[in-house]
């Protein structure tokens, strides 16, 4: 595993400073090479087979991609949040679903490293970083999605731990993951006040994996669900107690919304570049297609909105970084919501514009547009739907302007 060592100031394990700049830029080059040699040649085959690509995730682990935010002292890369966002962009230029699957296992590895017990680190950390096991975070249920406080999975105290019962749905990596951060209700009817966070091991009795979902595309994220029937979590598997877990989940989602925004920027840029190259090479009515004002102006509009999307995303990255420094997530809530709302809404429309600019050729799998259209649709749902971002912004209006 490639890793940058800490300098005398310990910067490599600083969650704000992250890897030293030169080492990080060299790593970005490694990631781009991995993307171009492993992901790009296979992404359409993986999608046609409607499956995740665990073998590619294991290969990604060889350069440290499943351990980006794990401290170097524990074998990780010690990246900052901003650096992680940059890496997700590099990967998402080819496949947002692959990048999203990868980052979810990486998130679990980082949380095991930072919040798990020594027993958890011994059991799970090395396997997560090496791609021998995969991770998920399980909030959503068949009857509770955007209304997270309404989850029905129960956690009941028993001798030596907790009994968990219930079902989870629409979970990233559920097709293969068995190291799972699972939210459950300890006091039915209490909503967020009773929600706690548990670390569960999908190889133990009481865990039943359900078949992954048949989707229109994006199978690389391995979306599916699982059931818990009498699963017993040990006492130290309770990672966040009732109430605290709900608040922490709402805070941590700021980061997820921000890297999804970064992924959207990458998808738009890759599709725009493809459309411009095609338009410059293809002639119609005696001149390159891109020389026709109607098409050129449409692509100029895409570029204009991409610039705005990047600025909103950078603002959200700065806000999340500051929240990690201070421990107060409040200031990141609105920047993350604005970034995710704008980038997801514009990505889908702008990718479609780029595909249209290529005519029927844009539908071929030789070009990235079709895969990125599905990725943009997925981005509108994950880590809080577009409507949730709109509502969050709307609820701030009176405070900001009244």
mmCIF file of N, CA, C and O in Angstrom, residues 27 31 34-35 38-39 46 52-69 77 79 83-85 87-92 95-110 128-129 131 133-136 172-173 220-222 259 263:
data_model
loop_
_atom_site.group_PDB
_atom_site.id
_atom_site.type_symbol
_atom_site.label_atom_id
_atom_site.label_comp_id
_atom_site.label_asym_id
_atom_site.label_seq_id
_atom_site.Cartn_x
_atom_site.Cartn_y
_atom_site.Cartn_z
ATOM 1 N N UNK A 27 0.261 10.832 -5.862
ATOM 2 C CA UNK A 27 -0.775 9.827 -5.658
ATOM 3 C C UNK A 27 -1.930 10.026 -6.637
ATOM 4 O O UNK A 27 -2.490 9.047 -7.149
ATOM 5 N N UNK A 31 -3.697 7.240 -9.060
ATOM 6 C CA UNK A 31 -5.141 6.981 -9.132
ATOM 7 C C UNK A 31 -5.641 7.109 -10.572
ATOM 8 O O UNK A 31 -6.434 6.282 -11.047
ATOM 9 N N UNK A 34 -4.661 4.000 -12.403
ATOM 10 C CA UNK A 34 -5.548 2.902 -12.013
ATOM 11 C C UNK A 34 -6.902 3.041 -12.705
ATOM 12 O O UNK A 34 -7.445 2.078 -13.252
ATOM 13 N N UNK A 35 -7.445 4.250 -12.699
ATOM 14 C CA UNK A 35 -8.746 4.502 -13.346
ATOM 15 C C UNK A 35 -8.705 4.133 -14.824
ATOM 16 O O UNK A 35 -9.614 3.473 -15.342
ATOM 17 N N UNK A 38 -7.710 0.065 -15.213
ATOM 18 C CA UNK A 38 -8.537 -0.959 -14.564
ATOM 19 C C UNK A 38 -10.028 -0.675 -14.699
ATOM 20 O O UNK A 38 -10.809 -1.542 -15.083
ATOM 21 N N UNK A 39 -10.440 0.556 -14.420
ATOM 22 C CA UNK A 39 -11.878 0.872 -14.416
ATOM 23 C C UNK A 39 -12.391 1.132 -15.830
ATOM 24 O O UNK A 39 -13.360 0.504 -16.271
ATOM 25 N N UNK A 46 -18.861 -4.584 -16.596
ATOM 26 C CA UNK A 46 -19.421 -4.741 -15.251
ATOM 27 C C UNK A 46 -20.891 -4.352 -15.230
ATOM 28 O O UNK A 46 -21.720 -5.030 -14.620
ATOM 29 N N UNK A 52 -21.398 -5.560 -8.884
ATOM 30 C CA UNK A 52 -20.263 -4.810 -8.370
ATOM 31 C C UNK A 52 -18.981 -5.387 -8.958
ATOM 32 O O UNK A 52 -19.004 -6.420 -9.629
ATOM 33 N N UNK A 53 -17.869 -4.731 -8.653
ATOM 34 C CA UNK A 53 -16.568 -5.208 -9.138
ATOM 35 C C UNK A 53 -15.609 -5.365 -7.964
ATOM 36 O O UNK A 53 -14.666 -4.584 -7.810
ATOM 37 N N UNK A 54 -15.857 -6.374 -7.107
ATOM 38 C CA UNK A 54 -15.000 -6.517 -5.922
ATOM 39 C C UNK A 54 -13.537 -6.731 -6.255
ATOM 40 O O UNK A 54 -12.651 -6.307 -5.508
ATOM 41 N N UNK A 55 -13.275 -7.385 -7.408
ATOM 42 C CA UNK A 55 -11.880 -7.611 -7.777
ATOM 43 C C UNK A 55 -11.165 -6.302 -8.072
ATOM 44 O O UNK A 55 -9.974 -6.121 -7.735
ATOM 45 N N UNK A 56 -11.878 -5.338 -8.670
ATOM 46 C CA UNK A 56 -11.272 -4.032 -8.945
ATOM 47 C C UNK A 56 -11.100 -3.235 -7.655
ATOM 48 O O UNK A 56 -10.125 -2.488 -7.499
ATOM 49 N N UNK A 57 -12.035 -3.371 -6.727
ATOM 50 C CA UNK A 57 -11.900 -2.702 -5.438
ATOM 51 C C UNK A 57 -10.691 -3.244 -4.675
ATOM 52 O O UNK A 57 -9.964 -2.490 -4.020
ATOM 53 N N UNK A 58 -10.473 -4.544 -4.781
ATOM 54 C CA UNK A 58 -9.282 -5.111 -4.138
ATOM 55 C C UNK A 58 -8.010 -4.580 -4.781
ATOM 56 O O UNK A 58 -7.020 -4.300 -4.103
ATOM 57 N N UNK A 59 -8.048 -4.432 -6.115
ATOM 58 C CA UNK A 59 -6.881 -3.868 -6.785
ATOM 59 C C UNK A 59 -6.693 -2.404 -6.386
ATOM 60 O O UNK A 59 -5.553 -1.937 -6.233
ATOM 61 N N UNK A 60 -7.807 -1.688 -6.186
ATOM 62 C CA UNK A 60 -7.715 -0.302 -5.723
ATOM 63 C C UNK A 60 -7.052 -0.225 -4.354
ATOM 64 O O UNK A 60 -6.339 0.737 -4.046
ATOM 65 N N UNK A 61 -7.275 -1.244 -3.534
ATOM 66 C CA UNK A 61 -6.692 -1.238 -2.193
ATOM 67 C C UNK A 61 -5.167 -1.294 -2.232
ATOM 68 O O UNK A 61 -4.497 -0.852 -1.287
ATOM 69 N N UNK A 62 -4.613 -1.809 -3.316
ATOM 70 C CA UNK A 62 -3.156 -1.953 -3.399
ATOM 71 C C UNK A 62 -2.440 -0.609 -3.435
ATOM 72 O O UNK A 62 -1.257 -0.523 -3.091
ATOM 73 N N UNK A 63 -3.140 0.438 -3.864
ATOM 74 C CA UNK A 63 -2.531 1.777 -3.814
ATOM 75 C C UNK A 63 -3.135 2.613 -2.690
ATOM 76 O O UNK A 63 -2.881 3.826 -2.612
ATOM 77 N N UNK A 64 -3.942 1.991 -1.834
ATOM 78 C CA UNK A 64 -4.440 2.682 -0.652
ATOM 79 C C UNK A 64 -5.786 3.338 -0.781
ATOM 80 O O UNK A 64 -6.207 4.077 0.115
ATOM 81 N N UNK A 65 -6.528 3.072 -1.857
ATOM 82 C CA UNK A 65 -7.777 3.793 -2.095
ATOM 83 C C UNK A 65 -8.896 3.438 -1.120
ATOM 84 O O UNK A 65 -9.881 4.168 -1.041
ATOM 85 N N UNK A 66 -8.772 2.330 -0.396
ATOM 86 C CA UNK A 66 -9.782 1.997 0.606
ATOM 87 C C UNK A 66 -9.375 2.482 1.992
ATOM 88 O O UNK A 66 -10.049 2.184 2.976
ATOM 89 N N UNK A 67 -8.277 3.216 2.055
ATOM 90 C CA UNK A 67 -7.775 3.679 3.355
ATOM 91 C C UNK A 67 -7.389 5.149 3.292
ATOM 92 O O UNK A 67 -6.465 5.580 3.971
ATOM 93 N N UNK A 68 -8.118 5.930 2.505
ATOM 94 C CA UNK A 68 -7.711 7.311 2.281
ATOM 95 C C UNK A 68 -7.653 8.132 3.560
ATOM 96 O O UNK A 68 -6.710 8.886 3.785
ATOM 97 N N UNK A 69 -8.668 8.022 4.421
ATOM 98 C CA UNK A 69 -8.713 8.837 5.632
ATOM 99 C C UNK A 69 -8.295 8.075 6.888
ATOM 100 O O UNK A 69 -8.398 8.606 7.992
ATOM 101 N N UNK A 77 -3.590 6.318 4.544
ATOM 102 C CA UNK A 77 -2.914 7.412 3.843
ATOM 103 C C UNK A 77 -2.999 8.733 4.583
ATOM 104 O O UNK A 77 -2.313 9.679 4.225
ATOM 105 N N UNK A 79 -5.292 11.088 4.570
ATOM 106 C CA UNK A 79 -5.727 12.203 3.721
ATOM 107 C C UNK A 79 -6.671 13.141 4.462
ATOM 108 O O UNK A 79 -7.371 12.756 5.389
ATOM 109 N N UNK A 83 -8.746 16.339 0.102
ATOM 110 C CA UNK A 83 -7.997 15.416 -0.753
ATOM 111 C C UNK A 83 -8.864 14.229 -1.161
ATOM 112 O O UNK A 83 -8.812 13.783 -2.312
ATOM 113 N N UNK A 84 -9.670 13.732 -0.244
ATOM 114 C CA UNK A 84 -10.584 12.645 -0.609
ATOM 115 C C UNK A 84 -11.544 13.091 -1.720
ATOM 116 O O UNK A 84 -11.810 12.334 -2.666
ATOM 117 N N UNK A 85 -12.053 14.305 -1.616
ATOM 118 C CA UNK A 85 -12.947 14.814 -2.658
ATOM 119 C C UNK A 85 -12.247 14.850 -4.011
ATOM 120 O O UNK A 85 -12.844 14.514 -5.041
ATOM 121 N N UNK A 87 -9.851 12.902 -5.047
ATOM 122 C CA UNK A 87 -9.721 11.532 -5.554
ATOM 123 C C UNK A 87 -11.052 11.027 -6.101
ATOM 124 O O UNK A 87 -11.093 10.356 -7.141
ATOM 125 N N UNK A 88 -12.160 11.338 -5.423
ATOM 126 C CA UNK A 88 -13.461 10.894 -5.934
ATOM 127 C C UNK A 88 -13.751 11.540 -7.289
ATOM 128 O O UNK A 88 -14.387 10.926 -8.145
ATOM 129 N N UNK A 89 -13.291 12.765 -7.494
ATOM 130 C CA UNK A 89 -13.445 13.396 -8.809
ATOM 131 C C UNK A 89 -12.675 12.646 -9.873
ATOM 132 O O UNK A 89 -13.180 12.398 -10.971
ATOM 133 N N UNK A 90 -11.430 12.309 -9.577
ATOM 134 C CA UNK A 90 -10.592 11.603 -10.553
ATOM 135 C C UNK A 90 -11.272 10.311 -10.987
ATOM 136 O O UNK A 90 -11.344 9.997 -12.182
ATOM 137 N N UNK A 91 -11.796 9.547 -10.039
ATOM 138 C CA UNK A 91 -12.441 8.274 -10.360
ATOM 139 C C UNK A 91 -13.790 8.472 -11.058
ATOM 140 O O UNK A 91 -14.144 7.725 -11.976
ATOM 141 N N UNK A 92 -14.526 9.489 -10.636
ATOM 142 C CA UNK A 92 -15.871 9.702 -11.181
ATOM 143 C C UNK A 92 -15.856 10.186 -12.617
ATOM 144 O O UNK A 92 -16.873 10.112 -13.308
ATOM 145 N N UNK A 95 -16.352 6.634 -13.745
ATOM 146 C CA UNK A 95 -17.512 5.929 -13.186
ATOM 147 C C UNK A 95 -17.837 6.425 -11.791
ATOM 148 O O UNK A 95 -17.141 6.097 -10.825
ATOM 149 N N UNK A 96 -18.896 7.202 -11.690
ATOM 150 C CA UNK A 96 -19.363 7.636 -10.375
ATOM 151 C C UNK A 96 -19.817 6.459 -9.518
ATOM 152 O O UNK A 96 -19.504 6.399 -8.322
ATOM 153 N N UNK A 97 -20.562 5.464 -10.052
ATOM 154 C CA UNK A 97 -20.967 4.344 -9.202
ATOM 155 C C UNK A 97 -19.782 3.590 -8.599
ATOM 156 O O UNK A 97 -19.828 3.195 -7.428
ATOM 157 N N UNK A 98 -18.717 3.379 -9.388
ATOM 158 C CA UNK A 98 -17.538 2.713 -8.838
ATOM 159 C C UNK A 98 -16.921 3.564 -7.729
ATOM 160 O O UNK A 98 -16.579 3.058 -6.656
ATOM 161 N N UNK A 99 -16.777 4.871 -7.986
ATOM 162 C CA UNK A 99 -16.193 5.760 -6.982
ATOM 163 C C UNK A 99 -17.041 5.782 -5.719
ATOM 164 O O UNK A 99 -16.513 5.807 -4.598
ATOM 165 N N UNK A 100 -18.354 5.757 -5.882
ATOM 166 C CA UNK A 100 -19.244 5.822 -4.726
ATOM 167 C C UNK A 100 -19.147 4.547 -3.894
ATOM 168 O O UNK A 100 -19.142 4.598 -2.665
ATOM 169 N N UNK A 101 -19.058 3.404 -4.547
ATOM 170 C CA UNK A 101 -18.869 2.149 -3.825
ATOM 171 C C UNK A 101 -17.558 2.169 -3.055
ATOM 172 O O UNK A 101 -17.497 1.824 -1.868
ATOM 173 N N UNK A 102 -16.502 2.587 -3.724
ATOM 174 C CA UNK A 102 -15.183 2.616 -3.105
ATOM 175 C C UNK A 102 -15.161 3.535 -1.889
ATOM 176 O O UNK A 102 -14.660 3.171 -0.823
ATOM 177 N N UNK A 103 -15.717 4.735 -2.035
ATOM 178 C CA UNK A 103 -15.635 5.696 -0.943
ATOM 179 C C UNK A 103 -16.459 5.248 0.257
ATOM 180 O O UNK A 103 -16.128 5.564 1.405
ATOM 181 N N UNK A 104 -17.508 4.470 0.032
ATOM 182 C CA UNK A 104 -18.310 3.991 1.164
ATOM 183 C C UNK A 104 -17.548 2.976 2.005
ATOM 184 O O UNK A 104 -17.609 3.018 3.240
ATOM 185 N N UNK A 105 -16.826 2.061 1.373
ATOM 186 C CA UNK A 105 -15.978 1.157 2.160
ATOM 187 C C UNK A 105 -14.878 1.949 2.853
ATOM 188 O O UNK A 105 -14.549 1.696 4.028
ATOM 189 N N UNK A 106 -14.295 2.917 2.149
ATOM 190 C CA UNK A 106 -13.265 3.753 2.756
ATOM 191 C C UNK A 106 -13.774 4.519 3.959
ATOM 192 O O UNK A 106 -13.063 4.676 4.965
ATOM 193 N N UNK A 107 -15.014 5.004 3.887
ATOM 194 C CA UNK A 107 -15.605 5.716 5.018
ATOM 195 C C UNK A 107 -15.732 4.808 6.242
ATOM 196 O O UNK A 107 -15.477 5.216 7.377
ATOM 197 N N UNK A 108 -16.160 3.563 6.009
ATOM 198 C CA UNK A 108 -16.300 2.617 7.119
ATOM 199 C C UNK A 108 -14.930 2.318 7.723
ATOM 200 O O UNK A 108 -14.769 2.276 8.951
ATOM 201 N N UNK A 109 -13.931 2.123 6.873
ATOM 202 C CA UNK A 109 -12.575 1.877 7.379
ATOM 203 C C UNK A 109 -12.102 3.040 8.245
ATOM 204 O O UNK A 109 -11.524 2.837 9.329
ATOM 205 N N UNK A 110 -12.337 4.255 7.786
ATOM 206 C CA UNK A 110 -11.893 5.429 8.546
ATOM 207 C C UNK A 110 -12.606 5.520 9.883
ATOM 208 O O UNK A 110 -11.984 5.842 10.914
ATOM 209 N N UNK A 128 -10.769 -4.410 5.675
ATOM 210 C CA UNK A 128 -11.411 -3.329 4.932
ATOM 211 C C UNK A 128 -10.411 -2.608 4.037
ATOM 212 O O UNK A 128 -10.692 -2.346 2.859
ATOM 213 N N UNK A 129 -9.252 -2.308 4.557
ATOM 214 C CA UNK A 129 -8.252 -1.574 3.774
ATOM 215 C C UNK A 129 -7.721 -2.408 2.616
ATOM 216 O O UNK A 129 -7.299 -1.863 1.600
ATOM 217 N N UNK A 131 -9.568 -4.707 0.955
ATOM 218 C CA UNK A 131 -10.639 -5.139 0.068
ATOM 219 C C UNK A 131 -11.041 -6.592 0.260
ATOM 220 O O UNK A 131 -11.685 -7.180 -0.613
ATOM 221 N N UNK A 133 -12.915 -7.388 2.830
ATOM 222 C CA UNK A 133 -14.289 -7.162 3.280
ATOM 223 C C UNK A 133 -14.680 -5.758 2.837
ATOM 224 O O UNK A 133 -13.827 -4.892 2.638
ATOM 225 N N UNK A 134 -15.979 -5.553 2.690
ATOM 226 C CA UNK A 134 -16.473 -4.257 2.238
ATOM 227 C C UNK A 134 -17.422 -3.671 3.274
ATOM 228 O O UNK A 134 -17.981 -4.389 4.105
ATOM 229 N N UNK A 135 -17.576 -2.352 3.214
ATOM 230 C CA UNK A 135 -18.341 -1.654 4.238
ATOM 231 C C UNK A 135 -19.555 -0.933 3.701
ATOM 232 O O UNK A 135 -19.616 -0.551 2.524
ATOM 233 N N UNK A 136 -20.523 -0.729 4.595
ATOM 234 C CA UNK A 136 -21.746 0.024 4.289
ATOM 235 C C UNK A 136 -22.148 0.836 5.511
ATOM 236 O O UNK A 136 -21.788 0.506 6.641
ATOM 237 N N UNK A 172 -25.857 1.211 -0.095
ATOM 238 C CA UNK A 172 -24.704 1.087 -0.981
ATOM 239 C C UNK A 172 -23.788 -0.039 -0.493
ATOM 240 O O UNK A 172 -23.517 -0.164 0.695
ATOM 241 N N UNK A 173 -23.338 -0.865 -1.431
ATOM 242 C CA UNK A 173 -22.438 -2.004 -1.187
ATOM 243 C C UNK A 173 -23.127 -3.190 -0.518
ATOM 244 O O UNK A 173 -22.462 -4.173 -0.174
ATOM 245 N N UNK A 220 -22.761 -0.943 -10.133
ATOM 246 C CA UNK A 220 -21.472 -0.974 -9.459
ATOM 247 C C UNK A 220 -21.544 -0.498 -8.015
ATOM 248 O O UNK A 220 -20.630 -0.763 -7.232
ATOM 249 N N UNK A 221 -22.609 0.189 -7.624
ATOM 250 C CA UNK A 221 -22.721 0.593 -6.225
ATOM 251 C C UNK A 221 -23.302 -0.525 -5.363
ATOM 252 O O UNK A 221 -23.351 -0.397 -4.143
ATOM 253 N N UNK A 222 -23.724 -1.624 -5.984
ATOM 254 C CA UNK A 222 -24.154 -2.791 -5.215
ATOM 255 C C UNK A 222 -25.333 -2.531 -4.300
ATOM 256 O O UNK A 222 -25.384 -3.024 -3.167
ATOM 257 N N UNK A 259 -18.922 15.487 -1.319
ATOM 258 C CA UNK A 259 -18.176 14.698 -2.304
ATOM 259 C C UNK A 259 -19.075 14.198 -3.431
ATOM 260 O O UNK A 259 -18.600 13.967 -4.541
ATOM 261 N N UNK A 263 -18.284 14.671 -7.396
ATOM 262 C CA UNK A 263 -18.470 13.622 -8.389
ATOM 263 C C UNK A 263 -19.279 14.129 -9.581
ATOM 264 O O UNK A 263 -18.974 13.827 -10.746
#
